[in-house]
Structures are given as C-alpha cells and as structure tokens.
Amino acid sequence: MYEYIVEMRNITKRFPGIVANDNITIQIKKGEIYAILGENGAGKSTLMSILFGMYEPDEGEIWIRGERVKILSPNHAAKLNIGMVHQHFKLVHNYTVTENIILGMEPIRKLGGLIPYVDIKGANKNIAELSKKYGLQVDPTQKIEDMNVSLQQRVEILKMLYREAEILIFDEPTALLTPQETDYLLDIIEELRKGGKTIILISHKLEEIKRVADRCAILRKGKLIDVLDVKETSTKTMANLMVGREVSLEIEKKPAKFGPVVLEVDNLRVKNQEKVEVVKNVSFKIHKGEVFAIAGVAGNGQVEIADAIAGLTEIDGGSIKLNGVDISKYSIRERTIEGISYIPEDRQSYGLILDFSLGENLALKDYYKEPFCHKGVLNKDAINEYGNKLIEKYDIRSSLGVNTQVRQMSGGNQQKAIVAREIELDSPLMIFVQPTRGLDIGAIENIRKMIIEERDKGKAILLVSLELDEIMSIADTIGIIFNGEIQKIAPAEELTTKEVGEYMMGVTA
Amino acid sequence: MSEKNMDKRKGNTFNRVILKLLGNEKWQHLTIPIFLIFLSFIAASIIILSLGKNPLGAFYNLLQGAGILPKPSYAGYKSMLTDFLSLLNYMTPMIFASLAVAIALKGGLFNIGVSGQMLLAGFFATILIGYSELNWVIAKPLVLLIGIIAGGILGGLIGFLKYKFNINEVVSSIMFNYIIQYVLSFFIHSYYIDPVSRQSKYINDAARLTLVNVELINLKMDISIGFVIAIILAIVLKQFFDKSRIGFEIKAVGANSKGAKYAGINVGKTMILTMVLSGIFSGLAGVTYYLGYFASIQPKTLPSVGFDGIAVALLGNTNPYGIIGASFIISIIDRGSTYMSSMAGVRKEIASVITGMILLFSACSAYIQYRIRAKKDSLAFMAGREAEE
Amino acid sequence: SKETGPAEGDGMKIAIITSPNGVDDGSFNEDNYNGVLKFIESNPGATVQAVKEPTGDPAASVQAVADIVADYDVIITPGFQFAGISSIAVENPTKKFVLIDSFPEALDGQEEFDNIYAMMFAEEESGFLAGMAAALETKTNKVAVVNGIAFPSNVNYQYGFESGVNYVNAKYNKNVEIVELASYAGTDVTGANVGGNYAGSFADEATGKVIGNALIAEGVDIIFVAAGATGNGVFTAAKEAAGDVKVIGCDVDQYDDGIDGDRNIILTSVLKVMSLNVERALNSIKDGSFKGGNVLLRADTDSTGYVKKEGRHQLSADTIAKMDEAYELLKKGEIVPAANFNGYTPESFPGLP
Amino acid sequence: MDTLIIDGLSFALPLFIMAIGGIYSERAGITNLALEGLQGFGAFFGALWAVVFSHFFNIPIQKLFYFALLLAMVGGMLFSILHALLCIKFKANQVISGVVINILSMALTVFLTTQINSLVFGALSDKFQIGTSVRFTVPVLSKIPVLGAAFKNLYPFEIVILVIAIIAAYVLNKTRFGLRLRACGDNPHSVDAAGVEVFRVQFKAVLISGALSGLGGISYAYSISTNFSPSIYMGYGYLAIAALIFGNWKILPTLGACLLFGFARSGGYILGQMLEMPSTFSDLIMTLPYVLTLLLLIFFSKSNRPPRALGEIYDKGKR
Ligand SMILES: Nc1ncnc2c1ncn2[C@@H]1O[C@H](COP(=O)(O)OP(=O)(O)OP(=O)(O)O)[C@@H](O)[C@H]1O
Ligand SMILES: Nc1ncnc2c1ncn2[C@@H]1O[C@H](COP(=O)(O)OP(=O)(O)OP(=O)(O)O)[C@@H](O)[C@H]1O
Ligand SMILES: [Mg+2]
Ligand SMILES: [Mg+2]
C-alpha cells in the first residue's frame, strides 16, 4: 500500500522570465482536505495545473497511489481519477449542464442498432441522480449561460463526480460565491471527503481553510514555505507566513463625516439583453465622505446598477444625478469627466485591454488629456512617467514595468492596476465592484485601506461586493438588494451580519 | 547511437545558425520575412529545376524584368530606369490597398471589400473627372478627392451597417463587391464603353495620376504621382497609429471593444471611422489603379489587388513600412514575371506560385518567432545550468 | 508545346503574347500559335517564345509587349487587347508586329503603320456560313445565334448568321425562323437595338446556360455560339438538352468542346483562318516583302470558312454541297452578307435571291 | 415557374454544401475563408482523375460522375490540410491563411491544368472536359403542382448533397464528434479539460469543410460548364461564407439563405425575360440576390452571434 495518494516531488516550473514553482514537494494523504495558500502569483494554480496534466514540469516527479507517473494531459489525469475545478470555469456557455458534463465521455446509443448518437436523455437522468446524491440541486437541462456562478461551479463539481474522480482539486472555488453559497460549497466539500474523496483546495480565505482543511501548504514566490497542521495554527500565523510580514484585516476606521449629496439615484430601472427588468425602481443617495455598499447575492441587479451609473448600460427609466446634474443621458466619457471612477466586475474584458502595455492601461481613462495628449498627439513619455509613478505607489509587480503586456501579468496585479488607475482619477464618485476579488490578503488589506483613505478625503464611494466581511468592515451605509429591488437601506452599525444575510435572501421582504 | 549523436549535433549547428540569424528580437521583423522569402525562392527553385530550367537564371530575369537589374537590351526609349519607374507605378495601388486592409485589421475589422471600394472610387473619378476637359491642376487633385470621398463613404456605410444593424462586415463587403461590380458594369456598358478595347473609354491624360510617356534624356517614363502620395501617407499612417489619440482609440477598439467602451471611447463611432479611413485608402488604391496605372475600367471585374492586399498587409505585419516592403517584393514578382517567362521559358504561373508560397510561409511567421523564442529560452536555460554546475 | 529560349545564331526571333488564357487555350490563341509553329517547321532557324499576360486588360497587355519587345524581331499579338501597340511600334521601328483581330489604335491621326500588319476578318461571312448550316440542318425550323456583347465583331456574326438563314429560306424555299429572346436584345456601339441574343458578357457561363436553355425551350435545335467563354454555358445547355440540339462553333474548330461522352453536339465550326495568315505574314517578313497596314480578310484569301474535315463536323453531304456553292459566291463577292456597318441588312444584301 | 425552382435549386444546393463545410470549420473555431480555393481545388482534382481514368482505361466519362464527385471531395480535403496545418499547427492568422489558400489554389490549379494537359494528354487546353451529368425527374412527385418542379430535371449531385447535408446535420447535432466540435468553437478550454484533443477535432472539422467544398465545386463544374476551368473561381466560396453568416452558423437557416440566393438568382433571370429588358440590363438583374440579402440582413442580423472562440488561436496555456 501507499502512504500518500498524491506526491509531488521537487517540482520546478519556469515560464519566460519567472520560476513559477521552485523545487516544491507536497505529499497528500488519501481522504484529507489539503489546502494551498499563497499570495497572488505564488504559483498555486501552476502547481495544480501540473498535477492535472496541463503543464509539464521542467523538473521533478509525480507519484500517484505509490506509483511514479507522467501526467501528460488532462485526459490522462482523468484516467488517474484526478479532477479539477478551475479558477476560470471551463464550460461551454451555450450547452446544457448535461452536455457540458458528458463532454469527452459521451454515452452512446445506436439508432436502430446502427447509427450512433449521444444519449442525452439517459445522461440527463444519470446526472439528475448524481446531483441529488450530493445535494447539488442542479437542473441537467438548463443552459450554462442562464446560470449564476454558484450553479456553474456545481456543474464543474458534477463534472468531476461524473468522471468518478477520487482526487478533487478546487482552484479558488469561493472567490465568486456569496457567504451562503460558500457555506454550501464547504458543506459539499466535507460531504465529498466523507465519501472517501481526497481534496486539494486553493484559497485566499483563511476562515475557509480553517474550517475544512486538515493541512495547509504555504507558497511564497514559487517556493514552499511550510506545511501546517490547520487545527493547530491560527489564521493569523497562516496569514503572516503567507505574506512574509504582519497583516491585519481589521481596518482602522475613523467615524464618517458626511458632506452634501454626491450621487442621487432615483427610481432607476434597467432591462437586460433579454428585455427582462433586472433593476426595479431603485433609489438611494450617497454623500461626500460616505461608503455606501450594496450587499446582495450575485445576479440580483447590483452590477447593473453600477453599470448604469457608469454609463455602460442604457437605463430604462428613472434618473441619476451627480452633484445635482442629471447624467443619465451622458456618454461614458462625459460621466468620467463629470467625476466617476469605476472598477468593473469583469476586469479582463472591461477593465483592461490585455494586449496593451501596462503603461497604456494605466492611462486608459485619461490618455486624451494634457499632458498625455497634446492636440491629438500622444505623449508617450508623459504616459510612461505617470505609469511608473502608479506602479511604485500601488506596488504593481510585473516583469517589464510600464512596457509589460498586461496579459502576461498575474491576476492580482492586473486588479491592482485597475484600482490604481481608478483611484488616481480622483473622482468625487468612485464605484468599486468586487475590488478585492482574487487578491491575496496583503493586497486586500492595502486596497481596503485605500478605500477608507479616499472616503476620508471626501469622496463618495459606491461599493458592490459579494463578501459580507468586506461590506461590514468598510461600509458606512448598507443597501441590500434582492431581485432587483432595494430591500433596506441603513447605517452599517445598525445591521448585523445575520440581518444583512437575511435581507439578501429576500427572507424579510 | 553515435550516428544519432552526430545528427543531433548537426541539428544543433543548424539551430545555432538560424538562431544567430533570426534570434535578435530587435531585427526579427526584418530578418524573419527575409528568411521566409528566401525559403519561398528555394521552394520555387525546386519546382523550376524539376521542369529542367535554371532557377538562378530565372530569378535573375525576374529582377531584370522588374527594373532592379539591367537587361541586355532595351527597346526604344526604354531603360532600367523606365522599368523601375513602372514598377513603382504598378505597386502604388497595392500599397494603398494593403494599407486599407491594415487599418481595418488594427481596428478589429476585416475589410474584404477593398476591391469593390476601389472600383467604385475609380468609376466616379473616371466619369466625373476622367472624361472632363478640366486642366490638370484641378483635375488631378479632384480625382484624388473623389477617390477619397467615394471610398470613404462606402467604407463608412459598411461600418455603419455593422454598428447599427450588427451586419458582419465580411458579409456586407462581399455583397457590395457583387453589387458594385454589376451595377457599374451596367453603366459602363451603357454609357462609357469603348468598342475596341471593350472597356470604359480612356480618360484624358490631364486626369491621370501617372504622368505617362514623360520624355526625358531620350527615355519615355511613366512617373507615378500616386507613389509619392502613397509613401507619404504610409509614413503619416505609421505616426497616426503610433502617436495619435485617434489611432490609439482605433487600436483599443480593435484589441478589446468592451474595454474600449469602458474607457469612454465611442466604439460605434470609432468603428465607423475605422472603416471610413480604410475606405479612403481603398478609394486611393482605386484611383491610382484605374486612373493611374490604367486609364480605363474593365467592366465586371474586381481588381485582384484588393484581395492580394489582404495577404500583403499581413506579410508587412500590418505595419505601414512593412507594407511598403511587402508590396515592393510582390510587385517585383508580378512585374518581372513576363520578362522571366519570355527569357527563361518558365511558365508565367510560376510567378504566382512563388507569390503564393511567400504568403504561405509568411502566414507562419508568428509561429517561427515563437519557436525561436522557445529555443532561445531553453538554450539560455541550459547554458545557465552548465554554468551552475 | 514548344518552349525554346531565344535562338542563338541569326534565326528570326518571334514572340507571341497572349492574354489571358495562353497559347494553349485550344482556341483563338492556339490557332495563331499554330501559324507560328507551321512557319518554324519550314524555317527551323526561327524560334518562338510564348508569353502570357494574365489579366486581359488592354493596358497590361500593351505593357507586356513593351516589356519584351527589345528581345525579339517579330511580335505576334492576337486579340483586340493589343490595339494599343501603336506607340511601341513607332518607338521600335526595326521590330515587326502582327496584330490579329483588331486594327491598331490611331496615333496622332495615323491609322496604319509600316511595321504593324493588322488583320481583321469578315465575321459576317463566317456568320453567313453558320446561318446556312443551321438553316439547312434544322429539324424544328428554329435556329438562333448567341453572342457576348454587341460589339461590332459580334454584331457582324449575328447579321451574317441571319443573312445566311434568310439566304437558305429564299433560295431553298424553307421557312426557318430565327429565334430572338427580347430580353437579351443587344444594343450596339451606336446605341441601336440590333436584336439577337446577347448575354451581356463574354465570361459568364451561367448566363450562357440560361439563354441556351431558354432558346431550347422555344424549340430551337441549332444554335450558333459566338460568345467567348459564355458560350460554354450554351454548350452545356445543349449537352443537357433532351432532344437533338446542336451548336455551331466559332473562330476555330471547336469540335473537341462538343464532346459529350460518345456523342458530339458540334454541328460544324465557322472559322477565322488565322494560322494561315500568321504564317503568310511571317513568310513575308522572311522574304522581305512585308508591308505594314490594316487589312480586312475575306473568303477570297481563304481567310474565312467552315470545318468540313471528315470527323470534325456532322453536316450532311447535301448541306456541304450547298454551302460550298455559296462559298464560291462569297469568294467572288457576289454574296455580301450584312454586317454591323456595311449598310446592308440581313433582309436585304447583295446575293439574296 | 419550373425553371425558377429547377435552376434555383441546382445553384443553391452546391452553395449549401460548401456553407455546411464552412459551418463545420467555423463551429469548431476555425475561420474558413478558404472555401473558394477549396471548392476550386476539389473540382480540379475530381475533374483531373475523371479525365485520367477515362483516358487511360477508356471509360466513357459520364460513367465517372460519382467517381469525380468522390475524388473532388478527396481533393478538397487534401488541399484543406494546408489550411488546417497553417491554422492549427502553425498558429497562423486564420483569415490570412484562407486568403493565401485561395490565391494559391487558383495559381496552382491553372498551372497544373495546362501543364498536365500538355504533358499527359498532349493537348493544349486549360480545361478538363468532364461530360454532362444526366438529369432525372422523380416520377410521381414531380406532378405536384408548382412544388413538383423541385423534383424535375434534377442533377444526381443534388440528391448526393441532400443526403450528405442530412448526415452532416445529424453528425453535428447528435453525435459525439458533433458535440465536441461545437464545444471547440465556443470554449476550446472546456474540450481540452474534458480530455479531448482540441487540435484533432479542429483538424477533422477543417478536412470535412474541404471535402464538402470540393463537392460543391465539382457540382458547379457539372451544372454550369461541364468542365473544369479557371472560371470555377467565380466567388461562390465567398458567397457560401456570406450564407452561413446570414444563417447564423446554423444548418437550417443557412439552407434558407442559400435558397434565397438560388431563387433570387433564377428569379432574376426569369424576371428579365418576362420584362423583356435588353441584355444590357442583365447586369442589374444579377444584383438581385445580393441586394435582397443586404436588405434582409438589416432585419435579421441583430441576434447574429458568431461562435465565441471563432478565429482565436487556441493556446492551452492562455486562460
Ligand atoms: N502560462 C504561463 N506563461 C507565463 N507565465 C505564467 C503562466 N502561467 C502562470 N505564469 C506565471 O507564473 C506565476 C505563478 O502563477 P500562478 O497562476 O500559479 O499563480 P497563483 O498562485 O495561482 O496566483 P493567483 O492567486 O493570482 O491565482 C505568475 O507570476 C504568473 O504570471
Ligand atoms: N499564457 C500566459 N502568459 C503569461 N502569463 C500568464 C499566462 N497565463 C496565465 N498567466 C498569468 O498567470 C496568472 C495567474 O493565472 P490565474 O489562472 O490564477 O488567473 P487570475 O487572473 O489570478 O484569476 P483570478 O483573479 O480569478 O484569481 C494570470 O493572471 C496571468 O497573468
Ligand atoms: Mg491562481
Ligand atoms: Mg488569482
């Protein structure tokens, strides 16, 4: 018999200009929940991609169930009963749940005993059963594009179970989930472990690790720092080990001093592409020096509100006033000039132009203004100088500085670039959607501090976040949205986490 | 075993030579295309050899025919200079057409309708100015202006249809290509036909963008005014995309239209603008083709240079300077082929096969660049390890 | 094919420039090329180089001539695309040019040139022969002519054809009808409606087929096709037709294009005898009797005619006899079929009984 | 009326089968502008072998009809390997690869046709005569008023195309291969993660598009000119692309688009004949299919969505 179900010995993986994994050895026992923790770009995803056969390691060995293996492809990994839920879901958006799950392992039947076809009906039934068995509550005939992220993630889990995976890898599975969904997922993970599965969990969230994991490997800059027994280690120690310094998520916050109203949203209505009303008569106000947070389960209209204010979506009714001026007919550019900063939800398709350089991306909102542009001609030097200033100030790490193509940067650093650009716009209204998503704790700490600083400088801040802690720790006022309607608006101190959670589920409506 | 090692070593020297030649990233945009063109000629040599002809002689004739090398004898009033000038005359529309394609590509659009835009521009310039009695001082600029307007409007229309109705620009361009071809054929056949040449009647020399039969030092030269304009505009375009605000916006929309929208760029307007610009260059290609190199229009025929321009634009890596270089090379092959076929006795189609091959290889240039990079990294890594040990 | 480089020694160096289908087009260009080859057969010192200009555009064609003129003594240029060689001829007085099927473009009022021998053919005579063949062989008593565009050469063919049919009707007391589809009536270069069946293009096989089918649907069983590549479509229609439809080829012997498995739809072909005249011109250069100028070639020099070589036609002996009889009259000038601009009409021309 | 349907169908169906080829390729994520070159090369290849066989084995060329169809598919497939290699192996820009292949196909087939004619058959010609195809009428069905014309005067290739189209639709929508293929065009990473080689699926898809284009090409060679000649490059490959985009990359709507082209075209001819317009106007009538398409696109394009990953060079590493 073997001692470890998974052993990765002395793994090294290089990418041009960087050593993503540097001589890493991890050993995982059957039936344990093994967490991997590390800063952005520490090499977690890379290490797991190697285990899943997506990259070949430059050096090192992999042993599965006591046997030395070379995992050449995900297919190969699947044969070894390894499954992975990727950080970015690998789903075909116009396929149904079933079609996605059976892809690659399609059950075949023969029409008249001759002509083969994919037996979707039979598969639907099997998957419905599987979903029931693990309490996943997924409708096999629903299309992916009609599902929210939490459901999509469950599809990914079903995919692994369908393939009878024994070793399940989760790469930041909770980054996109609400607290309730996170709870639910962690329950599922524990359920799976009870069923005899081995689980590897990448996460930035220490409480989650604390709650479910047995052991935890800590990576920093591609190196393995330590492997800890989770039960015997405090989250604080874990955090410090990971970042390599003291961190604290307790933000020091002076009491807010509200000034005059900056943003006034009145009876806002928005329809989505399918012409369904997703924002219904929403009204609220934000003052100078106020952090107004919209709490809600993903997909309840909060992103549409943000998009509507920023001008990315057309509104269907109501008005948006910025410093008393109705801006609801303004173009995006006019709104930016009028004074809106915006960190969008989808940073890769909206926030950045991945093929442009970091410098250009940092100037993306004011490239057309002096000193970056004079009489229609861009001034590259000024743009780069500005970029360097921001890179320094916000600790944006990349291989070639302003000249780095943003596509090459790690996700966390891409996010930092957007945050830097938007804060530097110095707008009276700042809209932050999920500003810390996918960031490591060190970076989260910094960004939350900055948000508070901006508030203290007298900015009005609209925060949209799925993470209740984030909302509870920095919001002054909380508006809770459910099904496109604001359920409740109240000062943060007057609400408990539990109450907010209930409003979010529409329970007290 | 030892043989295998030998092979490996041989492979290594080969690799090293290639790396040495092509490895320098600063020059790769030049070295790789040159290397690929070289490869194409080797492939063509094999074909010519297999037909029992001498490839080197053939290529020499090709260059002679294009006016790059002197011919042994020249006809009356001709010399290498006149041949070279007519090469420039020939390549002018190709530069414009390729630039048109490149502009659209930068903006994330594919202008497959360059030929149609060329035809439309050429037609209007021909009937409005080409047949008029205007003095050249007025006529020539007007021809350019009409080319710009006609091409720009049609390009803009394609952009507008995409913006307003989400009509894929490839489809609308193909439809316009057909419609323009047929409708103009109707007008040419009905009103402007020359029964001898079976094309539209020749335009007046005053309107021509090529000064034909200019007599100088006992030579008759064709001097292309369009060529000068093409070079100037290519330089302007390069600066435009590198430095100007609008160029930046076009590139942003091309790279990520959602991101551009978020950044406050008016995506629809930029898209239309891109197509207008692209159309303007197509229009210029059209007038320099129909009122420069030629002086009349062949009805119901789309100029193939509109399609070749797509490939040339890529060969030039959508960089205006690269496009000038690529047009130059393709033009040499086109223009030299008659003489090559006459002197070396190889079929003229060989020339199009060479062109096809250059384009084919150049389509792989990104891959080669990538392989070289990977090779270099692994060599550097090996070297690093050896040093460590 | 013979692809020799320029000759060493002092044999005559001949180039033939064609566009766009090359000397092996099995048709017009090839016939001219054959004339050159015949000449070389009897003058082995001479060499020929075939050069292709692929666009068919007049300006490009003339440019191709300019590119190579220095290296040859004689340049053969078959086709109207080369009408613009006048200035090259003037600039290169020592070179000789043979221009086929077109007269050179006038240059400062000069229409004929010392070193250009330009030949055109009396298409109406060939058309006349086609009309006779059609009228004599038709079983449905319905015949038609299909053309490309109503340029003079095509109208000549059409009028000649109609003259031939009318001639047979009058002389042999037949009642053959010439079918014209009003929707394909041609408008000639003067803007006059000349009737006929014009496809509006020389390169549109699909339209050719549509016209062919429409005519066959009208009951036509013999079609004279003078329409370039468009004619291929008419051939296809004839091949696919259920009944016994035949076509008459044009310019050169098109018998090979008529093969359809084990049958052939070519009744006969009417000719422009180019090879013979090219050979004649080359001989005149050789023996020093060359004289530039523009000539219209007719039956009297055997320059027009029709195919009656065994195995290359499907005419009855009787038809051949009747056609030969008329051919003699053409030679003597006693029959002058109507042409686009010769003042006669198919209903009234010299020789019509 | 009969001609409208008969000619309309014989034009629309080859276009349709090429468009299906395009759909296969593009639904697998590979932009295929090469259809024009593929149909030309396919027609060349089929005609070549038909002529060679008929010449050397003395088989009447009409008997080689199905042989020619088959070989045209093989030829189209062979030439499409080039597109597949360029796009998949060499990660070339797919649009460019398509255009290059069209240029190369034209140059190569014209060169080879004249060369083979003179070297092998000793004939000077730029054509391969492939003989006419028989046409047939379905006995009972053709008697149906109006629509019966759809069963009159059919070319056998129309039936072949319909059968293949039905199979193609079935394969694309019902089988394992089809499921994987469509997934490649939407999110190749998901296919890869499911343990299926994206490159293989895409490669096969491109080969299929080559085979189907070849079939379309040889059909036109039979129905329009009964020979292979450079005039096969009439731009119908591009038209097929327009049709499939119009059809939103789905087989049935694409059939609609092709029928629209076909009937507008034959209808145009008939209209011209009925109105007795002189031949100069035929050019104007020829624009009918294209003008109609543009107008319809104005109404039907709003919801058009290309496959998500269309034209992207698939790179495992890129996320
Ligand atoms: N395919 C690749 N090519 C080049 N560099 C890469 C590639 N994949 C990852 N990297 C680099 O390797 C390093 C490790 O990346 P990895 O994705 O493993 O980080 P991570 O620990 O998952 O970070 P995060 O918390 O942001 O997800 C990063 O610097 C990243 O930029
Ligand atoms: N092909 C690549 N070349 C260079 N860098 C890459 C490449 N692929 C990935 N990377 C880098 O590796 C980083 C880590 O990848 P990962 O999948 O963890 O995404 P992420 O952006 O961190 O996502 P999230 O924000 O959801 O955590 C990416 O952000 C990217 O910068
Ligand atoms: Mg990661
Ligand atoms: Mg991350």
mmCIF file of N, CA and C in Angstrom, chain C residues 246-297:
data_model
loop_
_atom_site.group_PDB
_atom_site.id
_atom_site.type_symbol
_atom_site.label_atom_id
_atom_site.label_comp_id
_atom_site.label_asym_id
_atom_site.label_seq_id
_atom_site.Cartn_x
_atom_site.Cartn_y
_atom_site.Cartn_z
ATOM 1 N N LYS C 246 -27.961 20.914 -81.458
ATOM 2 C CA LYS C 246 -26.575 21.042 -81.881
ATOM 3 C C LYS C 246 -26.159 22.509 -81.854
ATOM 4 N N VAL C 247 -24.871 22.699 -81.747
ATOM 5 C CA VAL C 247 -24.368 24.068 -81.775
ATOM 6 C C VAL C 247 -23.329 24.190 -82.891
ATOM 7 N N ILE C 248 -23.124 25.426 -83.320
ATOM 8 C CA ILE C 248 -22.095 25.696 -84.321
ATOM 9 C C ILE C 248 -21.004 26.503 -83.636
ATOM 10 N N GLY C 249 -19.793 26.009 -83.709
ATOM 11 C CA GLY C 249 -18.665 26.681 -83.064
ATOM 12 C C GLY C 249 -18.202 27.880 -83.862
ATOM 13 N N CYS C 250 -17.300 28.614 -83.275
ATOM 14 C CA CYS C 250 -16.946 29.905 -83.841
ATOM 15 C C CYS C 250 -15.439 30.147 -83.779
ATOM 16 N N ASP C 251 -14.902 30.863 -84.736
ATOM 17 C CA ASP C 251 -13.486 31.275 -84.812
ATOM 18 C C ASP C 251 -12.544 30.105 -85.155
ATOM 19 N N VAL C 252 -12.593 29.027 -84.301
ATOM 20 C CA VAL C 252 -11.707 27.893 -84.550
ATOM 21 C C VAL C 252 -12.554 26.624 -84.505
ATOM 22 N N ASP C 253 -11.931 25.534 -84.860
ATOM 23 C CA ASP C 253 -12.635 24.251 -84.808
ATOM 24 C C ASP C 253 -12.890 23.878 -83.359
ATOM 25 N N GLN C 254 -14.136 23.915 -82.942
ATOM 26 C CA GLN C 254 -14.457 23.664 -81.527
ATOM 27 C C GLN C 254 -14.970 22.254 -81.292
ATOM 28 N N TYR C 255 -14.681 21.361 -82.240
ATOM 29 C CA TYR C 255 -15.259 20.018 -82.146
ATOM 30 C C TYR C 255 -14.976 19.351 -80.794
ATOM 31 N N ASP C 256 -13.764 19.575 -80.278
ATOM 32 C CA ASP C 256 -13.411 18.925 -79.019
ATOM 33 C C ASP C 256 -14.246 19.419 -77.844
ATOM 34 N N ASP C 257 -14.693 20.664 -77.927
ATOM 35 C CA ASP C 257 -15.528 21.178 -76.837
ATOM 36 C C ASP C 257 -16.931 20.583 -76.884
ATOM 37 N N GLY C 258 -17.250 19.952 -78.000
ATOM 38 C CA GLY C 258 -18.608 19.444 -78.142
ATOM 39 C C GLY C 258 -18.773 18.020 -77.679
ATOM 40 N N ILE C 259 -17.642 17.406 -77.299
ATOM 41 C CA ILE C 259 -17.728 16.002 -76.887
ATOM 42 C C ILE C 259 -18.599 15.880 -75.661
ATOM 43 N N ASP C 260 -19.526 14.970 -75.732
ATOM 44 C CA ASP C 260 -20.352 14.691 -74.571
ATOM 45 C C ASP C 260 -20.466 13.183 -74.494
ATOM 46 N N GLY C 261 -19.484 12.565 -73.866
ATOM 47 C CA GLY C 261 -19.454 11.112 -73.831
ATOM 48 C C GLY C 261 -19.244 10.575 -75.242
ATOM 49 N N ASP C 262 -20.193 9.766 -75.723
ATOM 50 C CA ASP C 262 -19.968 9.185 -77.037
ATOM 51 C C ASP C 262 -20.653 9.963 -78.146
ATOM 52 N N ARG C 263 -21.200 11.114 -77.821
ATOM 53 C CA ARG C 263 -21.751 11.914 -78.915
ATOM 54 C C ARG C 263 -21.073 13.281 -78.946
ATOM 55 N N ASN C 264 -21.420 14.062 -79.945
ATOM 56 C CA ASN C 264 -20.835 15.396 -80.058
ATOM 57 C C ASN C 264 -21.925 16.352 -80.491
ATOM 58 N N ILE C 265 -21.952 17.495 -79.858
ATOM 59 C CA ILE C 265 -23.027 18.439 -80.175
ATOM 60 C C ILE C 265 -22.602 19.484 -81.190
ATOM 61 N N ILE C 266 -21.349 19.407 -81.631
ATOM 62 C CA ILE C 266 -20.907 20.411 -82.607
ATOM 63 C C ILE C 266 -21.347 19.977 -84.001
ATOM 64 N N LEU C 267 -22.122 20.842 -84.636
ATOM 65 C CA LEU C 267 -22.548 20.553 -85.998
ATOM 66 C C LEU C 267 -21.371 20.816 -86.938
ATOM 67 N N THR C 268 -20.855 22.007 -86.816
ATOM 68 C CA THR C 268 -19.619 22.369 -87.502
ATOM 69 C C THR C 268 -19.103 23.621 -86.817
ATOM 70 N N SER C 269 -17.950 24.113 -87.233
ATOM 71 C CA SER C 269 -17.477 25.386 -86.693
ATOM 72 C C SER C 269 -17.179 26.299 -87.870
ATOM 73 N N VAL C 270 -17.476 27.570 -87.692
ATOM 74 C CA VAL C 270 -17.099 28.515 -88.748
ATOM 75 C C VAL C 270 -15.830 29.229 -88.312
ATOM 76 N N LEU C 271 -15.003 29.563 -89.282
ATOM 77 C CA LEU C 271 -13.625 29.902 -88.953
ATOM 78 C C LEU C 271 -13.203 31.325 -89.319
ATOM 79 N N LYS C 272 -12.267 31.788 -88.499
ATOM 80 C CA LYS C 272 -11.381 32.854 -88.939
ATOM 81 C C LYS C 272 -10.061 32.132 -89.161
ATOM 82 N N VAL C 273 -9.581 32.127 -90.362
ATOM 83 C CA VAL C 273 -8.389 31.311 -90.605
ATOM 84 C C VAL C 273 -7.158 32.125 -90.239
ATOM 85 N N MET C 274 -6.781 32.053 -88.999
ATOM 86 C CA MET C 274 -5.702 32.911 -88.518
ATOM 87 C C MET C 274 -4.336 32.283 -88.740
ATOM 88 N N SER C 275 -4.244 30.969 -88.487
ATOM 89 C CA SER C 275 -2.928 30.338 -88.588
ATOM 90 C C SER C 275 -2.308 30.573 -89.963
ATOM 91 N N LEU C 276 -3.109 30.387 -90.966
ATOM 92 C CA LEU C 276 -2.624 30.562 -92.330
ATOM 93 C C LEU C 276 -2.111 31.982 -92.541
ATOM 94 N N ASN C 277 -2.878 32.940 -92.047
ATOM 95 C CA ASN C 277 -2.495 34.335 -92.279
ATOM 96 C C ASN C 277 -1.292 34.760 -91.448
ATOM 97 N N VAL C 278 -1.173 34.170 -90.268
ATOM 98 C CA VAL C 278 0.017 34.461 -89.469
ATOM 99 C C VAL C 278 1.246 33.907 -90.185
ATOM 100 N N GLU C 279 1.097 32.701 -90.687
ATOM 101 C CA GLU C 279 2.209 32.078 -91.390
ATOM 102 C C GLU C 279 2.576 32.911 -92.621
ATOM 103 N N ARG C 280 1.542 33.355 -93.333
ATOM 104 C CA ARG C 280 1.796 34.197 -94.509
ATOM 105 C C ARG C 280 2.582 35.443 -94.132
ATOM 106 N N ALA C 281 2.148 36.067 -93.022
ATOM 107 C CA ALA C 281 2.809 37.306 -92.612
ATOM 108 C C ALA C 281 4.273 37.038 -92.271
ATOM 109 N N LEU C 282 4.517 35.928 -91.582
ATOM 110 C CA LEU C 282 5.901 35.610 -91.201
ATOM 111 C C LEU C 282 6.741 35.351 -92.449
ATOM 112 N N ASN C 283 6.143 34.637 -93.398
ATOM 113 C CA ASN C 283 6.867 34.393 -94.638
ATOM 114 C C ASN C 283 7.222 35.699 -95.339
ATOM 115 N N SER C 284 6.285 36.619 -95.307
ATOM 116 C CA SER C 284 6.563 37.892 -95.982
ATOM 117 C C SER C 284 7.696 38.633 -95.295
ATOM 118 N N ILE C 285 7.792 38.470 -93.956
ATOM 119 C CA ILE C 285 8.911 39.110 -93.261
ATOM 120 C C ILE C 285 10.220 38.454 -93.683
ATOM 121 N N LYS C 286 10.157 37.122 -93.782
ATOM 122 C CA LYS C 286 11.368 36.396 -94.130
ATOM 123 C C LYS C 286 11.876 36.821 -95.513
ATOM 124 N N ASP C 287 10.946 36.868 -96.469
ATOM 125 C CA ASP C 287 11.421 37.144 -97.827
ATOM 126 C C ASP C 287 11.447 38.627 -98.145
ATOM 127 N N GLY C 288 11.228 39.440 -97.148
ATOM 128 C CA GLY C 288 11.418 40.866 -97.349
ATOM 129 C C GLY C 288 10.227 41.567 -97.975
ATOM 130 N N SER C 289 9.134 40.848 -98.203
ATOM 131 C CA SER C 289 8.003 41.504 -98.872
ATOM 132 C C SER C 289 6.999 42.069 -97.864
ATOM 133 N N PHE C 290 7.399 42.071 -96.592
ATOM 134 C CA PHE C 290 6.469 42.520 -95.553
ATOM 135 C C PHE C 290 6.030 43.961 -95.798
ATOM 136 N N LYS C 291 4.723 44.152 -95.657
ATOM 137 C CA LYS C 291 4.194 45.508 -95.767
ATOM 138 C C LYS C 291 3.207 45.732 -94.639
ATOM 139 N N GLY C 292 3.454 46.761 -93.879
ATOM 140 C CA GLY C 292 2.512 47.054 -92.809
ATOM 141 C C GLY C 292 1.185 47.494 -93.381
ATOM 142 N N GLY C 293 0.198 47.563 -92.519
ATOM 143 C CA GLY C 293 -1.091 48.063 -92.975
ATOM 144 C C GLY C 293 -2.231 47.281 -92.359
ATOM 145 N N ASN C 294 -3.443 47.819 -92.558
ATOM 146 C CA ASN C 294 -4.619 47.181 -91.989
ATOM 147 C C ASN C 294 -5.402 46.497 -93.092
ATOM 148 N N VAL C 295 -5.638 45.196 -92.940
ATOM 149 C CA VAL C 295 -6.395 44.502 -93.982
ATOM 150 C C VAL C 295 -7.601 43.791 -93.388
ATOM 151 N N LEU C 296 -8.662 43.765 -94.179
ATOM 152 C CA LEU C 296 -9.844 43.010 -93.806
ATOM 153 C C LEU C 296 -9.840 41.748 -94.644
ATOM 154 N N LEU C 297 -9.698 40.603 -94.035
ATOM 155 C CA LEU C 297 -9.537 39.350 -94.762
ATOM 156 C C LEU C 297 -10.879 38.675 -94.986
#
